[in-house]
Coordinates of C-alpha atoms in Angstrom, one line a residue:
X207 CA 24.0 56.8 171.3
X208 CA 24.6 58.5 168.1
X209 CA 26.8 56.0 166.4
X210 CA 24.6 53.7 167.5
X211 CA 21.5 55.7 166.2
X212 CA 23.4 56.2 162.9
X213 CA 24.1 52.5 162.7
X214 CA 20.2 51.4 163.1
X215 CA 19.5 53.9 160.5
X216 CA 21.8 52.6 158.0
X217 CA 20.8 48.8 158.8
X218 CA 17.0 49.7 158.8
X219 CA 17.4 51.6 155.3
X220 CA 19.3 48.7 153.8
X221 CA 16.2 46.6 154.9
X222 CA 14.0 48.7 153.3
X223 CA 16.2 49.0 150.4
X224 CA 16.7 45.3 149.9
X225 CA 12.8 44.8 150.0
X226 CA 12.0 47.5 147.3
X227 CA 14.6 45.5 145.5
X228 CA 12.8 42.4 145.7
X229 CA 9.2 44.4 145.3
X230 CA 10.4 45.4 141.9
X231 CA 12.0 42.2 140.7
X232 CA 8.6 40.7 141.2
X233 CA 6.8 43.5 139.9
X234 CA 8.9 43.5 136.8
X235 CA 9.2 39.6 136.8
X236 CA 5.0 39.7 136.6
X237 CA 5.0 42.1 134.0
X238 CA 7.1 40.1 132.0
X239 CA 5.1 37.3 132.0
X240 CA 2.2 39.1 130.9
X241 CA 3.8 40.8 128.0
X242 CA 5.3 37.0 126.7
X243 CA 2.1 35.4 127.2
X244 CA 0.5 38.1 124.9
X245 CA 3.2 37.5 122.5
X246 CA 3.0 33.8 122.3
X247 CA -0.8 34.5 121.8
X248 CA -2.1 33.8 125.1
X249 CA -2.7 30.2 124.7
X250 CA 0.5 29.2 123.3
X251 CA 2.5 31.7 125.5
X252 CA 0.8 31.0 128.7
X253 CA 3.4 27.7 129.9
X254 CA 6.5 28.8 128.4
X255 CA 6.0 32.2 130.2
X256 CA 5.1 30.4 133.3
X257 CA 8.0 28.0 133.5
X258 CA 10.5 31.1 132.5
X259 CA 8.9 32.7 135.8
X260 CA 9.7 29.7 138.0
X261 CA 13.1 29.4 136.5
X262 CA 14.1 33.1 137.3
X263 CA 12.6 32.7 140.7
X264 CA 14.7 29.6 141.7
X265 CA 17.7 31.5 140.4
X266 CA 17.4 34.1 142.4
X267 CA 16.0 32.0 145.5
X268 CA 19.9 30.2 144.8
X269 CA 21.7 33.8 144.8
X270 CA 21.6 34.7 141.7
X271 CA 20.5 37.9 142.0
X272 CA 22.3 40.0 139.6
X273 CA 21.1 38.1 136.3
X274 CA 19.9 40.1 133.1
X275 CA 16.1 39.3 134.2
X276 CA 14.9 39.9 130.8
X277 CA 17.5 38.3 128.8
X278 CA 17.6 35.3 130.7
X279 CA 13.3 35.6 130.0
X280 CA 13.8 36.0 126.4
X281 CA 16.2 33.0 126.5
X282 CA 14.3 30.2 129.0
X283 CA 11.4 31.3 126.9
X284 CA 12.5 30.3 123.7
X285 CA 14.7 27.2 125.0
X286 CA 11.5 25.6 126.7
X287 CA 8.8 27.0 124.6
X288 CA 7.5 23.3 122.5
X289 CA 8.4 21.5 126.1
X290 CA 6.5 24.1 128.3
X291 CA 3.6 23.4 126.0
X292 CA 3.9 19.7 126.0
X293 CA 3.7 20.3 129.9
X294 CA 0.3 22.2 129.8
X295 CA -1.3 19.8 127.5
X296 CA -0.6 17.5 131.2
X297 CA -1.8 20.6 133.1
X298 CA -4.9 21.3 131.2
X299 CA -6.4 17.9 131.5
X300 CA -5.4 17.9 135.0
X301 CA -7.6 21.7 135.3
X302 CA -9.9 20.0 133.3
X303 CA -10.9 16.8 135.6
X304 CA -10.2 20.0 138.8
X305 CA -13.5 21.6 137.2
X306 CA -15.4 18.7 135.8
X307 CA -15.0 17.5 139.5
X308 CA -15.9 20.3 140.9
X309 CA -18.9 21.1 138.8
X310 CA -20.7 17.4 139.5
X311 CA -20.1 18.1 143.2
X312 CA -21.9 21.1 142.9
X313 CA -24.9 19.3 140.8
X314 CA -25.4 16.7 143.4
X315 CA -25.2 18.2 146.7
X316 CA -29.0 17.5 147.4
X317 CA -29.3 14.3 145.4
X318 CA -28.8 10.7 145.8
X319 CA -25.4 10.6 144.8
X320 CA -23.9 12.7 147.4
X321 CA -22.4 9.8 148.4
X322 CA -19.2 10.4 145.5
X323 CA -18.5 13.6 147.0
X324 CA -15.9 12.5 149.2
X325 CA -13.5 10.3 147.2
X326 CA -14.0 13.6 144.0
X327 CA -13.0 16.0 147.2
X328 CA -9.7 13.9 147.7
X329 CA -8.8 13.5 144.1
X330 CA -9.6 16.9 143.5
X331 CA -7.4 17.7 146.4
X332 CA -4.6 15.3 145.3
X333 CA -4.5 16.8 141.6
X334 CA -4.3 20.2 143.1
X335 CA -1.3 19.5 145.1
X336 CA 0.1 17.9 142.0
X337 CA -0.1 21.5 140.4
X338 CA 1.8 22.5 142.9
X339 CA 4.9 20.9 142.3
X340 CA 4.6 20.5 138.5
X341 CA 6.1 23.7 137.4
X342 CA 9.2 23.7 140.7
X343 CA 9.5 20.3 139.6
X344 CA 10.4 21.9 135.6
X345 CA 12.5 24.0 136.3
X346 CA 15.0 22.0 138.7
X347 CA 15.3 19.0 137.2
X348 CA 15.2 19.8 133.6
X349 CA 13.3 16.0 133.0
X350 CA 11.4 15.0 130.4
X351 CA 7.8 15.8 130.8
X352 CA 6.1 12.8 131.7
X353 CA 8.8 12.3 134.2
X354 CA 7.9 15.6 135.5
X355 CA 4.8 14.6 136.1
X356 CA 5.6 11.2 137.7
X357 CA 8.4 13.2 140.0
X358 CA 5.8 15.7 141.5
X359 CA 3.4 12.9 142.1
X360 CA 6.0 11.2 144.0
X361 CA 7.0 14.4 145.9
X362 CA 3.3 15.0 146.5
X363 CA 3.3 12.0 148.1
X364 CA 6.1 12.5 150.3
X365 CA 6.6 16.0 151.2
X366 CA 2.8 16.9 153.5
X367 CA 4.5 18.9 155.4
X368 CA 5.5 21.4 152.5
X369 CA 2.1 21.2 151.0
X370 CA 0.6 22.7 153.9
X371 CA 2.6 25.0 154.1
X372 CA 2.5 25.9 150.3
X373 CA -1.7 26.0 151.2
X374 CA -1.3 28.0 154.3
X375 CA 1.3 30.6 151.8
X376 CA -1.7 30.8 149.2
X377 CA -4.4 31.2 151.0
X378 CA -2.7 34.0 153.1
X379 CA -2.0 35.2 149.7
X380 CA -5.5 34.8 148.4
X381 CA -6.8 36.5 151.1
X382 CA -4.8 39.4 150.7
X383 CA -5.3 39.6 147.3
X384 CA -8.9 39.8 148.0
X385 CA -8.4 42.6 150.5
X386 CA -6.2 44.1 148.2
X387 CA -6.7 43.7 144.9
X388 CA -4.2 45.5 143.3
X389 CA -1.5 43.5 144.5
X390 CA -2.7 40.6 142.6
X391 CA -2.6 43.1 139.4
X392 CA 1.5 44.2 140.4
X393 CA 3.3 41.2 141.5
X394 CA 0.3 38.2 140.2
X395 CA 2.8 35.0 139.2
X396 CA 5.4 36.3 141.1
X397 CA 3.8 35.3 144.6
X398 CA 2.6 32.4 143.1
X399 CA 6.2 31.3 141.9
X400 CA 8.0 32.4 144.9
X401 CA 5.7 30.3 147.5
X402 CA 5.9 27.2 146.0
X403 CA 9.5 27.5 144.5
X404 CA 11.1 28.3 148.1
X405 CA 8.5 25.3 149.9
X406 CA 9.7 22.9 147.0
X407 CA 13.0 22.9 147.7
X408 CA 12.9 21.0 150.5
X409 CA 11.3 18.6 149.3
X410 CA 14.0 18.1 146.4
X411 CA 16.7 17.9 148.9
X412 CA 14.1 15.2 150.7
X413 CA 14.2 13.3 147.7
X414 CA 17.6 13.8 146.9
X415 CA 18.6 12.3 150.4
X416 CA 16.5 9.4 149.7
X417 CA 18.2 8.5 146.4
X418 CA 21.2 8.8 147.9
X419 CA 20.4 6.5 150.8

């Protein structure tokens, strides 16, 4: 019973110490992208910072655990910085007809025109699942950016399965972030980036298989 006692305890406090690992990676990795964005002056700082995140998350979703997190930062950032940007001029529009959608279906919920709510709900919805994969998308095939785009549109279109779970992941998220605000203050991006990095690969090996085929 003791050695057995002794032997939960050690494989419960590696547990633990694994996930306090991974709780500060994310916590650093979140901070990180708040101090580049700053430096990059917010708006031109925002995408590179973003893709860096995503490409330091798929490395260490792959194994690579032990990399120099802010080294490799400092050097994704500057490597990608013009092409990140090039990437959110894409993104913003995309935000842009999210909002401009979303506002005129607010305006005309008790009008005539209530009618054009549904197909603006499914292209909203379709755009947002585009977000999704834009960024996984990025980082894993290193593409240029219109074929980005066109790449997570096609892997929108094939992969349903992994956008619902990538929606089920957020909203669980969102919801605790609601609960628990603070979280969304510590680890922020980081959840973000780790949901729809791990879901996305699947649907790259999908893909993958299909060109192959």
């Amino acid at each position: 019973m003791g050695i057995r006692g002794n032997n939960s305890l050690q494989e419960l406090s590696g547990k633990l110490y694994i996930l306090l690992e991974w709780v500060t990676r994310f916590a650093y990795l979140h901070i990180l992208w708040i101090f580049f964005t700053l430096f990059g002056g917010v708006i031109a700082g925002i995408y590179p910072s973003t893709t860096t995140v995503f490409a330091i998350m798929r490395k260490w979703l792959n194994g690579e655990e032990d990399l120099p997190v802010f080294k490799t930062f400092w050097s994704y950032y500057k490597r990608d910085f013009l092409k990140s940007n090039h990437l959110g001029i894409y993104i913003s529009i995309i935000l842009f007809f999210i909002l401009v959608d979303l506002f005129y279906l607010y305006s005309i919920a008790d009008s005539a025109m209530h009618w054009t709510a549904v197909p603006l709900s499914v292209g909203v919805l379709f755009l947002s699942f585009l977000l999704l994969y834009l960024f996984p998308v990025f980082v894993h095939y290193h593409l240029p950016v219109r074929k980005t785009v066109r790449t997570a549109f096609l892997l929108m279109l094939i992969s349903p399965v992994q956008i619902f779970v990538m929606m089920i992941s957020l909203f669980s998220i969102a919801v605790i972030l609601w609960i628990f605000p603070a979280i969304g203050f510590i680890f922020g991006i980081s959840l973000y980036a780790f949901v729809t990095v791990w879901a996305s690969r699947y649907s790259f090996k999908r893909l993958e298989q299909k060109q192959v085929s």
